Tab-separated table of C-alpha atoms and ligand atoms in Angstrom:
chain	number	residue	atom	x	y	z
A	700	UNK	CA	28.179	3.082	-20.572
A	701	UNK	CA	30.957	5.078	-21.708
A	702	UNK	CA	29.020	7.861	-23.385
A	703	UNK	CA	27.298	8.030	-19.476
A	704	UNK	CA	30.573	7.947	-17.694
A	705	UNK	CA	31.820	10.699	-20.106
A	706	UNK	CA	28.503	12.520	-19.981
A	707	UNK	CA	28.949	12.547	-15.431
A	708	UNK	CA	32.474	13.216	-16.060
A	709	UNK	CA	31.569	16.677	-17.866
A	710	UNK	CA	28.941	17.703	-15.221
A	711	UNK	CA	30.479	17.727	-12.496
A	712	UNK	CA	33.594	17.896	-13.287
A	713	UNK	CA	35.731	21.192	-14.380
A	714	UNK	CA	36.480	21.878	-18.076
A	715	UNK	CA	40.111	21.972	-17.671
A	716	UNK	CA	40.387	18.192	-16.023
A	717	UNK	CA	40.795	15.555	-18.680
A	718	UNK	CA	38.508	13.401	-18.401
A	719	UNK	CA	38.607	9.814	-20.719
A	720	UNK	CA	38.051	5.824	-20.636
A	721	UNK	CA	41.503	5.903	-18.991
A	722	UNK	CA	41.565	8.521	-16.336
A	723	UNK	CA	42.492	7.478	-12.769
A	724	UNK	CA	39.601	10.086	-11.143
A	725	UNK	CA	40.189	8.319	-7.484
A	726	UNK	CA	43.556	10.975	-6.755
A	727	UNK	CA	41.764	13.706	-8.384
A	728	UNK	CA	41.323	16.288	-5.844
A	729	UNK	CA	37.905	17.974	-4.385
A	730	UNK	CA	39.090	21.171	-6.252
A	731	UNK	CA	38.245	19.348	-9.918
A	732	UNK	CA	34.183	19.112	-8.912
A	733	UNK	CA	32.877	22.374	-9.893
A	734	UNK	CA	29.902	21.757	-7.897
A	735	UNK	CA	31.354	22.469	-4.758
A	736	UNK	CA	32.270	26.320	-3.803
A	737	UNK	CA	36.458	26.936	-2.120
A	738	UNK	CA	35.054	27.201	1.583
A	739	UNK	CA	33.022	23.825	0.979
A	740	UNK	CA	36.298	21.894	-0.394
A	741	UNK	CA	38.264	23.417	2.081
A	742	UNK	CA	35.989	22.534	4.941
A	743	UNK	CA	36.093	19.178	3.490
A	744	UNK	CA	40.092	19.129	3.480
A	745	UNK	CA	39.784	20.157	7.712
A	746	UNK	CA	38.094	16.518	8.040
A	747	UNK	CA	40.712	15.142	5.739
A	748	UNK	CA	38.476	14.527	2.501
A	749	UNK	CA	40.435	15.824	-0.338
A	750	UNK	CA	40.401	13.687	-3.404
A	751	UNK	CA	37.476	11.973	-5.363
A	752	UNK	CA	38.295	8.954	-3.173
A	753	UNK	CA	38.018	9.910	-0.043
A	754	UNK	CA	34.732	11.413	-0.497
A	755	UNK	CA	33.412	8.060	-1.917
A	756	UNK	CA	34.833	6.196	0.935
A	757	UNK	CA	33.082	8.168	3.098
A	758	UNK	CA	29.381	8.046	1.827
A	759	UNK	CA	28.148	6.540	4.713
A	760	UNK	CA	29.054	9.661	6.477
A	761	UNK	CA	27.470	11.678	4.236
A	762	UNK	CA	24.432	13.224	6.792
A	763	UNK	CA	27.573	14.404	9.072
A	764	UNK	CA	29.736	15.445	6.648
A	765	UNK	CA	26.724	17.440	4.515
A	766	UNK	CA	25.920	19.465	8.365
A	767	UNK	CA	29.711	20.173	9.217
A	768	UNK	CA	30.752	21.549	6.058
A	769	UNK	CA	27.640	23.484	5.038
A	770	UNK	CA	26.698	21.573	1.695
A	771	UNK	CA	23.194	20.667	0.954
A	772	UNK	CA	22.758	17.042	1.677
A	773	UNK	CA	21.113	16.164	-1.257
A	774	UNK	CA	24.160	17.653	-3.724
A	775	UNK	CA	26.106	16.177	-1.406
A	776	UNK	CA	25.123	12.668	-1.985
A	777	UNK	CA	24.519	13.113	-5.867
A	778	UNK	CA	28.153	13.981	-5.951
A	779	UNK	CA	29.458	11.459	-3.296
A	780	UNK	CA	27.195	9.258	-5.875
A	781	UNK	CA	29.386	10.366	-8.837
A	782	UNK	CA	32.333	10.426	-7.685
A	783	UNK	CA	31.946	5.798	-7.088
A	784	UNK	CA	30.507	5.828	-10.474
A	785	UNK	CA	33.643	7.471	-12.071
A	786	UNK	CA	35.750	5.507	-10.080
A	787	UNK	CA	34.394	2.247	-10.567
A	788	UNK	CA	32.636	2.748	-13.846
A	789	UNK	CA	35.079	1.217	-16.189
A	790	UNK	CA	34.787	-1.866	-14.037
A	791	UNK	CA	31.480	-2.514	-14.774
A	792	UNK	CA	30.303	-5.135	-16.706
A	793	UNK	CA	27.000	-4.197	-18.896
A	794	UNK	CA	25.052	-7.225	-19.057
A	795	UNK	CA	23.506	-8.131	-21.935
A	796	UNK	CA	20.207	-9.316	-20.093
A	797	UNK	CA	17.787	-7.370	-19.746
A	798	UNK	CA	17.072	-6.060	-15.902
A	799	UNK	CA	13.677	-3.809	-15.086
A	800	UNK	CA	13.731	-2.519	-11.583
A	801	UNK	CA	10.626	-1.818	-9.691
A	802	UNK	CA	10.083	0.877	-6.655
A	803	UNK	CA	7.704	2.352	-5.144
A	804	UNK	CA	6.596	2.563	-1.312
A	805	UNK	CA	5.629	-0.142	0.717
A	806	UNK	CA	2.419	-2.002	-0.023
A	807	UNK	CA	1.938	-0.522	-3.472
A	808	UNK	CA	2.586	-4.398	-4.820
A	809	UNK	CA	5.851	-4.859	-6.735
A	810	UNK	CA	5.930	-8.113	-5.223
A	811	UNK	CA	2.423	-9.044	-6.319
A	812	UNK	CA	3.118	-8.270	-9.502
A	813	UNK	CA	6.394	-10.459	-10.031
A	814	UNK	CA	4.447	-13.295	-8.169
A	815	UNK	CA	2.038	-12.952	-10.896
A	816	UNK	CA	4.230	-12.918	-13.671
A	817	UNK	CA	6.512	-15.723	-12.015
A	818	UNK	CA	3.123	-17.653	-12.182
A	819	UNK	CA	3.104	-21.695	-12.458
A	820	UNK	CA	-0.074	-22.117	-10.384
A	821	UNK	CA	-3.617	-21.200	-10.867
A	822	UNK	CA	-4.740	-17.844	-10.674
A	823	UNK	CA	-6.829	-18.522	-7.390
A	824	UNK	CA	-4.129	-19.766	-5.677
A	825	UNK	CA	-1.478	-17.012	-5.934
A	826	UNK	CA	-3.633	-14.848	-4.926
A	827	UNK	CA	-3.996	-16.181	-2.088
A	828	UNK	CA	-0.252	-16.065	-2.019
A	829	UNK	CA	-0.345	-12.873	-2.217
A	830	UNK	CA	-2.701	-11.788	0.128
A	831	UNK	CA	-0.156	-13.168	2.468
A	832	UNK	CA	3.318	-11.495	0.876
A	833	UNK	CA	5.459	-10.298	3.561
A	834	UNK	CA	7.057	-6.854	2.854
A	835	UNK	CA	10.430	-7.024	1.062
A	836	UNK	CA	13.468	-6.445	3.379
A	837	UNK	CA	15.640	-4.280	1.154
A	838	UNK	CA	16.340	-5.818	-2.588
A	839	UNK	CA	14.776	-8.490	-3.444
A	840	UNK	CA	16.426	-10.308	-6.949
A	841	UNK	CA	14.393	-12.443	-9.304
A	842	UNK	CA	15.093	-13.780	-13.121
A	843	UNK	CA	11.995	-14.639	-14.618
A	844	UNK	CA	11.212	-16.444	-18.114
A	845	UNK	CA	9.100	-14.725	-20.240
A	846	UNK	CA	8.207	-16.423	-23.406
A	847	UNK	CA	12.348	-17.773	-24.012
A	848	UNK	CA	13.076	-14.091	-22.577
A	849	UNK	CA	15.279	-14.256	-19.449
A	850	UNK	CA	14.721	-11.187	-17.702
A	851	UNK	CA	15.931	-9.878	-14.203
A	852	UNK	CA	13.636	-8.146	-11.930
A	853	UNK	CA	15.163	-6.159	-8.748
A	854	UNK	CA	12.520	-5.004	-6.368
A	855	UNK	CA	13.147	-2.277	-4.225
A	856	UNK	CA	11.645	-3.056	-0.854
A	857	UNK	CA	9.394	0.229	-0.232
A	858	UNK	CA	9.874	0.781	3.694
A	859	UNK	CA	10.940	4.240	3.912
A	860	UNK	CA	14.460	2.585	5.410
A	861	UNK	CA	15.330	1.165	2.565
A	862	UNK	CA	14.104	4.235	0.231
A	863	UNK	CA	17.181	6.651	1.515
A	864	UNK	CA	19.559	3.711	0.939
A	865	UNK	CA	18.535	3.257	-2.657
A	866	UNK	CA	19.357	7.272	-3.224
A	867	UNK	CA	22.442	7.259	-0.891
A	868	UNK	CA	24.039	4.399	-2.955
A	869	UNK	CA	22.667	4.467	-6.479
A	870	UNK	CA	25.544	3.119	-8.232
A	871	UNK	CA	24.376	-0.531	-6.181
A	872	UNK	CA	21.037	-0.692	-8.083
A	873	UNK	CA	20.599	1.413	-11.080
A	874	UNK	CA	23.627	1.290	-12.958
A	875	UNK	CA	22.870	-1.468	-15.514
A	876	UNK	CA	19.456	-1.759	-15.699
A	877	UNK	CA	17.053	-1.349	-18.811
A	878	UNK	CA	14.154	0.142	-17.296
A	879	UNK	CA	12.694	1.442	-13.582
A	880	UNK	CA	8.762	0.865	-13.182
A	881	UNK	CA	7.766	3.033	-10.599
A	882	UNK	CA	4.725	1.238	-8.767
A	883	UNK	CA	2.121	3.240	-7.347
A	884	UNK	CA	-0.878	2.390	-5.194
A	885	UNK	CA	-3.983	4.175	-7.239
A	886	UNK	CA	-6.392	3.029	-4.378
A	887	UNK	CA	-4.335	4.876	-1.872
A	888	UNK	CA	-5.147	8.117	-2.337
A	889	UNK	CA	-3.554	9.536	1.538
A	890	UNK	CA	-0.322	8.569	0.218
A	891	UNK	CA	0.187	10.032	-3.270
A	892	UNK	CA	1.913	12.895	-2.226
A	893	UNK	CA	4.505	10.580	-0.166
A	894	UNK	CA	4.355	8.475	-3.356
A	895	UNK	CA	5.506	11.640	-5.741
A	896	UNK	CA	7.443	12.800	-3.972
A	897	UNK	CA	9.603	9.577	-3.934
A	898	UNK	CA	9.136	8.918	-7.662
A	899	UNK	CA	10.427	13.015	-7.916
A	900	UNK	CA	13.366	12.116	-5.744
A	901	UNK	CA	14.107	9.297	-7.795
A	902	UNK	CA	14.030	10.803	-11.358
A	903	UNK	CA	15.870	13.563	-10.269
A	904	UNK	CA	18.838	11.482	-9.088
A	905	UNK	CA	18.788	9.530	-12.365
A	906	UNK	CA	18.683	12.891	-14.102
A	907	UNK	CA	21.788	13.940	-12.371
A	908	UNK	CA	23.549	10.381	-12.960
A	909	UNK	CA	23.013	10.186	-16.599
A	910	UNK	CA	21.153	6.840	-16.383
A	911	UNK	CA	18.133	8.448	-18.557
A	912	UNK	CA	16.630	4.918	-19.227
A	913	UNK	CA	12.863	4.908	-19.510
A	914	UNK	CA	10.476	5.298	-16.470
A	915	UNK	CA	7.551	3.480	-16.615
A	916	UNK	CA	4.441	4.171	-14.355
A	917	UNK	CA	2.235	1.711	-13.183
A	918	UNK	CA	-0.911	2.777	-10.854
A	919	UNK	CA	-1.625	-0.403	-9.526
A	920	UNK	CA	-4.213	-1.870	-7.824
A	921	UNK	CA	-6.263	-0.247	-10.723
A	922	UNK	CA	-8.888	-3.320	-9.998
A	923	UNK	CA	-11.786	-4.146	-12.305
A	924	UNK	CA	-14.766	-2.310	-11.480
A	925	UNK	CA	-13.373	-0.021	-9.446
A	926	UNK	CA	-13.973	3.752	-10.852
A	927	UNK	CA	-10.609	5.437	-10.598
A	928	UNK	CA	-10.880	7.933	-13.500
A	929	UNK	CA	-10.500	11.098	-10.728
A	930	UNK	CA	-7.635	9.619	-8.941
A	931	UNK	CA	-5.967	8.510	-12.400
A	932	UNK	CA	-6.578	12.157	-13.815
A	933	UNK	CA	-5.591	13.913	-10.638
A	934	UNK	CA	-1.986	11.581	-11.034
A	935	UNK	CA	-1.496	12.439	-14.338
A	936	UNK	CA	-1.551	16.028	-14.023
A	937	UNK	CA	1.165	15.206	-11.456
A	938	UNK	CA	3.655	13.326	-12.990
A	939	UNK	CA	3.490	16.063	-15.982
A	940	UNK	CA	4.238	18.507	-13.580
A	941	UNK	CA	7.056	16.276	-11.605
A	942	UNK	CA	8.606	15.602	-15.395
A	943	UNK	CA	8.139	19.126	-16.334
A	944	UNK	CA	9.970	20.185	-13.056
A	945	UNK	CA	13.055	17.619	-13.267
A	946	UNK	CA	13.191	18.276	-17.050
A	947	UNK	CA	13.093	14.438	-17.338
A	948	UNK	CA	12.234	12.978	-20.872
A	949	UNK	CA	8.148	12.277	-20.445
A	950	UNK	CA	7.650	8.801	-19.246
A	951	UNK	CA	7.383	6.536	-22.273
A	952	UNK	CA	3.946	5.389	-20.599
A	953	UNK	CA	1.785	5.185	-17.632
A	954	UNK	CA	-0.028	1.911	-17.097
A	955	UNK	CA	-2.891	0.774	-14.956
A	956	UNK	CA	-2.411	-2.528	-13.725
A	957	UNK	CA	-4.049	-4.948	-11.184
A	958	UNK	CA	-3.334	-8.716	-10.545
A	959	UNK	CA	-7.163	-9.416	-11.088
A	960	UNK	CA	-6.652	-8.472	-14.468
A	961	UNK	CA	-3.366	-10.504	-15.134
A	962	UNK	CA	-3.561	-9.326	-18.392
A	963	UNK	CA	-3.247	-5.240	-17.320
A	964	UNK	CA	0.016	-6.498	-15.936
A	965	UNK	CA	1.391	-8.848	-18.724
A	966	UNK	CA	0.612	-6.775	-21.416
A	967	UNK	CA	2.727	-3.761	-19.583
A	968	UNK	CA	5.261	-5.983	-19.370
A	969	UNK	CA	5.471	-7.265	-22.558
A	970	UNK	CA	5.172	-3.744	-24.149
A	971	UNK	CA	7.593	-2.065	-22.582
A	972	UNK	CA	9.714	-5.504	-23.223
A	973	UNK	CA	9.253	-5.249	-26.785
A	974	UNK	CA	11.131	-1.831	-26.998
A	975	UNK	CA	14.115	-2.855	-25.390
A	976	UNK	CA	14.534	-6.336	-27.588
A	977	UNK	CA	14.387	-6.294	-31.228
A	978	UNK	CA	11.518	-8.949	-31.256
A	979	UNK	CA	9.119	-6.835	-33.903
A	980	UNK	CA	11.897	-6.834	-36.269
A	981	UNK	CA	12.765	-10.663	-35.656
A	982	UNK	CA	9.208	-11.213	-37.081
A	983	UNK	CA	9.529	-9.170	-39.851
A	984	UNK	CA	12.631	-10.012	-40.819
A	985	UNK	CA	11.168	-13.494	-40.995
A	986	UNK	CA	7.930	-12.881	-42.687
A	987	UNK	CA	9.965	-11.350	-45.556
A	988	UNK	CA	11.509	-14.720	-45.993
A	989	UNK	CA	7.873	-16.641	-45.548
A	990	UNK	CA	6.393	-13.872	-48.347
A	991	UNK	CA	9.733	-14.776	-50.652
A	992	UNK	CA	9.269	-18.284	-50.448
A	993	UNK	CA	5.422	-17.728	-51.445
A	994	UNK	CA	6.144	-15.483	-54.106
A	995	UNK	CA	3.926	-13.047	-52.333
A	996	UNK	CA	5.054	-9.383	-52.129
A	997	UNK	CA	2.484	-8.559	-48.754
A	998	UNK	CA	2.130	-11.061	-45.582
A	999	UNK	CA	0.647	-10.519	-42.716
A	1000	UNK	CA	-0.412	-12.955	-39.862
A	1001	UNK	CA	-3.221	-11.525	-37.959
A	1002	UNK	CA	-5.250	-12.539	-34.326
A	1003	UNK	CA	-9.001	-12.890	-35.498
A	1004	UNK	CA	-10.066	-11.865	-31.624
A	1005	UNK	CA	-8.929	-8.869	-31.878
A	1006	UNK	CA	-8.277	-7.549	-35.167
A	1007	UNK	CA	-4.747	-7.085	-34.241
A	1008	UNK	CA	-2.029	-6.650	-36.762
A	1009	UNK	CA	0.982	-9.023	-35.811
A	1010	UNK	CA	3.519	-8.389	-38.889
A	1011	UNK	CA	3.924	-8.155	-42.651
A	1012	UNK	CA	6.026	-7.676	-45.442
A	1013	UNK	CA	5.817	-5.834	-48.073
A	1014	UNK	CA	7.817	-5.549	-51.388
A	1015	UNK	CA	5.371	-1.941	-52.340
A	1016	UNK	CA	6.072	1.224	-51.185
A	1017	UNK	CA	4.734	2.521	-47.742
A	1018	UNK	CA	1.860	4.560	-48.908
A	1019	UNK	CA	0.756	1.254	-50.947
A	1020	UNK	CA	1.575	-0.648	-47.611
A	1021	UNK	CA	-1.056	0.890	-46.058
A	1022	UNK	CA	-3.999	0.706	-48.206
A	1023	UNK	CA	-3.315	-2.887	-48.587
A	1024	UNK	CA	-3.081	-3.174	-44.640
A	1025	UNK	CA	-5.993	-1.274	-44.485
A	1026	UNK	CA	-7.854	-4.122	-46.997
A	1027	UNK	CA	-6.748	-6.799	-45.251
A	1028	UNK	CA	-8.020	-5.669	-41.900
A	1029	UNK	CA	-11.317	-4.747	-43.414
A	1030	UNK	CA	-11.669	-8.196	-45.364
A	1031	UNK	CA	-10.870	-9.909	-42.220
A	1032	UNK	CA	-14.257	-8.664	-40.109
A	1033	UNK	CA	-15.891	-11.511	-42.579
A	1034	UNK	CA	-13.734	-14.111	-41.261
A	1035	UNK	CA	-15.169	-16.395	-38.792
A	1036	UNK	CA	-12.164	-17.940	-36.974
A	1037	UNK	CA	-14.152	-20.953	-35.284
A	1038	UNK	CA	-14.091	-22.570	-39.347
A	1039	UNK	CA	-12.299	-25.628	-39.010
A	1040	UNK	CA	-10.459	-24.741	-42.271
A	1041	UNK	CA	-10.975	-21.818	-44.902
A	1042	UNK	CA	-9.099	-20.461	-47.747
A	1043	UNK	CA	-10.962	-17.540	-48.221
A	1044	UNK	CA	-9.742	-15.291	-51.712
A	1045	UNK	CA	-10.942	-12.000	-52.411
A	1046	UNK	CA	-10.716	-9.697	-55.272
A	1047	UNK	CA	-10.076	-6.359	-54.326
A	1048	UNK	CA	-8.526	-2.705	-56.136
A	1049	UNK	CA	-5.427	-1.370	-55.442
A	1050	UNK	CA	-5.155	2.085	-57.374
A	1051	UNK	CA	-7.570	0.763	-60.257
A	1052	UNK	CA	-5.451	-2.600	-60.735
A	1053	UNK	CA	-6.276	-6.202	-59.081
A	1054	UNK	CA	-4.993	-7.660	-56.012
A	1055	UNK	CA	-6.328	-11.259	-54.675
A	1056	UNK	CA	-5.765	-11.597	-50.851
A	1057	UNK	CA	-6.027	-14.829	-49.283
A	1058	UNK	CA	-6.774	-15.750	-46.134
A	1059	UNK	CA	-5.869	-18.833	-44.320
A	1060	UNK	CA	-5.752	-20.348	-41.046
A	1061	UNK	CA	-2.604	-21.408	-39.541
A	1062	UNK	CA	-1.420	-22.551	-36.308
A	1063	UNK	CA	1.074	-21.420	-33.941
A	1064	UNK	CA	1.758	-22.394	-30.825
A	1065	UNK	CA	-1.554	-24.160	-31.061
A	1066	UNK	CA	-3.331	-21.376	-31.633
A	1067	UNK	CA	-4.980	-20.330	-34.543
A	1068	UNK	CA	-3.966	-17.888	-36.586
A	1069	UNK	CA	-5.201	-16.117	-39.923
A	1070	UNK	CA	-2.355	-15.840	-41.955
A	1071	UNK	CA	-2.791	-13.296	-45.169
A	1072	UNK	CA	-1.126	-12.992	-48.542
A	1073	UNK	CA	-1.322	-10.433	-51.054
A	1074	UNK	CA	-0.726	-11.299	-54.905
A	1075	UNK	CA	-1.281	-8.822	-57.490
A	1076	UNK	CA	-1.416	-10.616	-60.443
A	1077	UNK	CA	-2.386	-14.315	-60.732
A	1078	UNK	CA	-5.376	-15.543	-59.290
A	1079	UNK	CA	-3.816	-18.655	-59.824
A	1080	UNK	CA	-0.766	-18.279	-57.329
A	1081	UNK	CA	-3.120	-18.038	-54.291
A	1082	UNK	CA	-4.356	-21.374	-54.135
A	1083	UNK	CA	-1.427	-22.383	-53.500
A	1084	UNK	CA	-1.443	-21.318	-49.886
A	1085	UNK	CA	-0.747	-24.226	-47.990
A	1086	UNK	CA	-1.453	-24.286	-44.429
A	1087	UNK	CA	-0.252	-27.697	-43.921
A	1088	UNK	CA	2.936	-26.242	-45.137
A	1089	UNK	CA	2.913	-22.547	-43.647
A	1090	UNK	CA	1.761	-23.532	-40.216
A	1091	UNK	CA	5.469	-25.044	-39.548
A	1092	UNK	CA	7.640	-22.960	-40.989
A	1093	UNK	CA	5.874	-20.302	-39.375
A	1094	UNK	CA	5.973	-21.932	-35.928
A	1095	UNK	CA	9.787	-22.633	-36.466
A	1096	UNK	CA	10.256	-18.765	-37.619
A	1097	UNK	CA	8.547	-17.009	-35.445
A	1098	UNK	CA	6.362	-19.104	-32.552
A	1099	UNK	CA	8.610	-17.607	-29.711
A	1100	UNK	CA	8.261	-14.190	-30.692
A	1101	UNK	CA	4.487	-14.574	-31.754
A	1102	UNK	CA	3.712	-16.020	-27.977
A	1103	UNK	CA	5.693	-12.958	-26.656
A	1104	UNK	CA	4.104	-10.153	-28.573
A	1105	UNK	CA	0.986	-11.686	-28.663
A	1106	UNK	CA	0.385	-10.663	-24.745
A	1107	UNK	CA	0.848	-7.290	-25.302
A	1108	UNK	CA	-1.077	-7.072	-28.754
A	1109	UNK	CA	-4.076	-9.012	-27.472
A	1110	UNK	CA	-4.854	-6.575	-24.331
A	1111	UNK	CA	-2.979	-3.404	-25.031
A	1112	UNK	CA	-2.299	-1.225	-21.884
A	1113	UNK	CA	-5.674	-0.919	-20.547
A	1114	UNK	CA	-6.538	3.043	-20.297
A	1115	UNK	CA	-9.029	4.647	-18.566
A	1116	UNK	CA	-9.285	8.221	-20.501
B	1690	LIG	N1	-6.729	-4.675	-4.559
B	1690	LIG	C1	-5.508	-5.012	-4.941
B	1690	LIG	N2	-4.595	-5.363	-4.022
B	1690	LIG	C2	-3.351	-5.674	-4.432
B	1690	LIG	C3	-2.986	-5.660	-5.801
B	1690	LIG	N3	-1.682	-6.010	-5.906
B	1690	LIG	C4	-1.252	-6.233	-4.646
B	1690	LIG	N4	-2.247	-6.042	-3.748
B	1690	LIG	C5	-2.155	-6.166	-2.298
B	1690	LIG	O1	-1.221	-5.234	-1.807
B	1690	LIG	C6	-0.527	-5.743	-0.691
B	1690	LIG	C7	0.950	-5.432	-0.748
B	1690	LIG	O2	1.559	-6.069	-1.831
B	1690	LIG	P1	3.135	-6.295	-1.976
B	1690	LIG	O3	3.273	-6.808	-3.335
B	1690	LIG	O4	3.678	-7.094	-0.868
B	1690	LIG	O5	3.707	-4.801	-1.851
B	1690	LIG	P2	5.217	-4.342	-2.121
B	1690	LIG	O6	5.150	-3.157	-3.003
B	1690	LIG	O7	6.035	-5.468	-2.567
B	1690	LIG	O8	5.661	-3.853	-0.667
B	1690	LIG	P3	7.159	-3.770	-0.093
B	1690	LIG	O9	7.824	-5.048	-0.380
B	1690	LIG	O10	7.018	-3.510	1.369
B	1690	LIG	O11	7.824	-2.613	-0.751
B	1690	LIG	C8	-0.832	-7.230	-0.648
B	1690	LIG	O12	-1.659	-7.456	0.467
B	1690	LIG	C9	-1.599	-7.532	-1.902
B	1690	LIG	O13	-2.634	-8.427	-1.670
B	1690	LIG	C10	-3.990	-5.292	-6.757
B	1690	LIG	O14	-3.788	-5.234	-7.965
B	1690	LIG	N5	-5.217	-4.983	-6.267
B	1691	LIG	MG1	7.656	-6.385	-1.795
């Protein structure tokens, strides 16, 4: 927060004005913001605006004030928008919970898509609910539980009302959060451009504030069935051209989501999740105690659906890492998960010396799961893999974070190109 506040501080704020965690920057006067030319802060002085202050006080103001002293309104309001963040920035509290923030216009379904992910019903009946969502009246707060994971979710009602408000008073909505998912209707092809442009708007004024946290885009309504590979190329291209415009970091990802694929929507969630808490390393941290405690220098624990790769330890070095990885992924094709028990043990060559891998089922969270050691010696050592005994420690080590990733690992972001 402080590196941001020090980062605004220097942009639009002269070289000469000292500018630290304890500067008082509500007396500073209009001449310090080296944004604004002499006619513009005197013009602002003739309607009695002269220090950092007063201009903040006035931001409701700000369309009058922009036309009767000749400054763009848009600078205008990115600088009225700095000037309450410097003021009231060492005020704020950062939470350490993490808060996502979704906009987007009207109707492109933020609302559906927390309904969803709020979800204690069946499927058939929130849809249902949300066939009959009114449209959000400004912000609309939710804290949702995902997985032991409390998260907060602002939506930003879409009506274009509420859409100059959001940019007129940024320091309300964006200050503290972790992430903005930018919802747009892919099935609504007349109102891209309005769509853009608003994402555009929005980027830029983050830009400016020095709140670079990640942008995610989801084209929603991206339903099953439903070729959209022209309109998801065509918005592609355009958000590379909006990012290469603003000069904004390229959006981590771009997701296509739909609430009849519940799955588009959790997975997005959960992987975008998973970067801002430390969950992968949670699990690996705690497979390197399971491996320890089974005197086994590799572990993995693996979904049999999907072939995906959940987590391991290793005591070799990276290039060996992989091979082995590589081995274990292979070996596990001839698995078939429905078994009602298997230790499976195969002999295998590591750079011409032996390795045994064993595979054995485990449960977490009352699933099954294929859990995988490496030995590189003794046969011996492998029959010793006990899943009476591994299946709880590894549900007390890691079931929370295993439910959690496993969302995102099972359906990865669902891409059409
Ligand atoms: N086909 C389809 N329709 C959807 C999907 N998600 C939401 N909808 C529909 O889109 C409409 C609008 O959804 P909302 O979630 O209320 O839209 P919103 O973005 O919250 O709108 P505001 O609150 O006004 O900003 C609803 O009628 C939903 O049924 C989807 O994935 N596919
Ligand atoms: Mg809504």
């Amino acid at each position: 927060m402080r590196n941001m506040l020090s980062k605004l501080a220097d942009k639009i704020l002269l070289e000469n004005i000292e500018k630290n965690q304890f500067t008082d920057y509500r007396k500073l006067g209009l001449d310090s913001i080296k944004l604004l030319n002499k006619d513009q802060i005197d013009k602002l002085a003739s309607i009695n605006i002269k220090t950092l202050e007063d201009l903040s006080n006035h931001w409701m103001d700000t369309n009058k004030i922009s036309e009767q002293c000749d400054i763009k309104l848009s600078l205008l309001e990115k600088i009225s928008a700095s000037c309450r963040i410097l003021i009231r920035g060492k005020n704020i509290e950062v939470s350490d919970e993490v808060k996502l923030i979704l906009a987007g216009l009207d109707n492109s379904g933020k609302s559906s898509i927390i309904s969803l992910l709020k979800r204690k019903k069946p499927l058939l009946e929130i849809h249902r609910e949300i066939n009959n969502l009114p449209p959000t009246t400004g912000l609309m707060r939710e804290e949702i539980d995902l997985s032991g994971l409390s998260i907060r979710l602002w939506e930003l009602g879409g009506q274009e009302q509420y859409r100059t408000q959001y940019l007129k008073e940024p320091e309300m909505y964006f200050l503290d959060s972790h992430t903005l998912i930018f919802v747009l209707d892919i099935q609504n092809q007349k109102r891209f451009e309005e769509s853009l442009a608003y994402m555009k708007s929005l980027i830029e004024l983050l830009k400016f504030l020095e709140l670079p946290f990640p942008f995610q885009i989801f084209l929603h309504k991206a339903d099953p069935n439903i070729d959209l590979i022209a309109y998801k190329t065509q918005l592609d291209e355009n958000i590379k051209n909006i990012v290469r415009e603003t000069g904004w970091k390229v959006p981590e990802e771009i997701y296509l989501t739909s609430i009849f694929d519940p799955a588009s929507i959790t997975s997005a969630f959960t992987n975008l999740l998973s970067r801002l808490v430390p969950i992968k390393t949670w699990i690996e941290e705690s497979l390197v105690n399971i491996a320890i405690a089974n005197k086994s220098p590799f572990c993995a624990i693996l979904n049999s659906d999907t072939l995906v790769y959940l987590g391991m330890y290793s005591a070799f070095t990276h290039d060996h890492t992989e091979k082995l990885k590589q081995i274990v992924l292979r070996n596990l094709h001839k698995i078939n998960p429905s078994e009602e028990f298997f230790l499976i043990i195969e002999q295998k060559e590591l750079d011409k010396k032996p390795v045994y891998i064993g595979f054995t089922d485990v449960t977490i969270n009352h699933r099954k799961f294929i859990y995988s050691a490496v030995y590189t010696s003794k046969r011996d050592a492998i029959t010793n893999l006990d899943r009476d005994k591994l299946s709880p420690i590894l549900q007390e080590d890691i079931g929370k974070e295993i439910e959690f990733l496993r969302i995102s690992m099972v359906s990865a972001p669902r891409m059409l190109a």
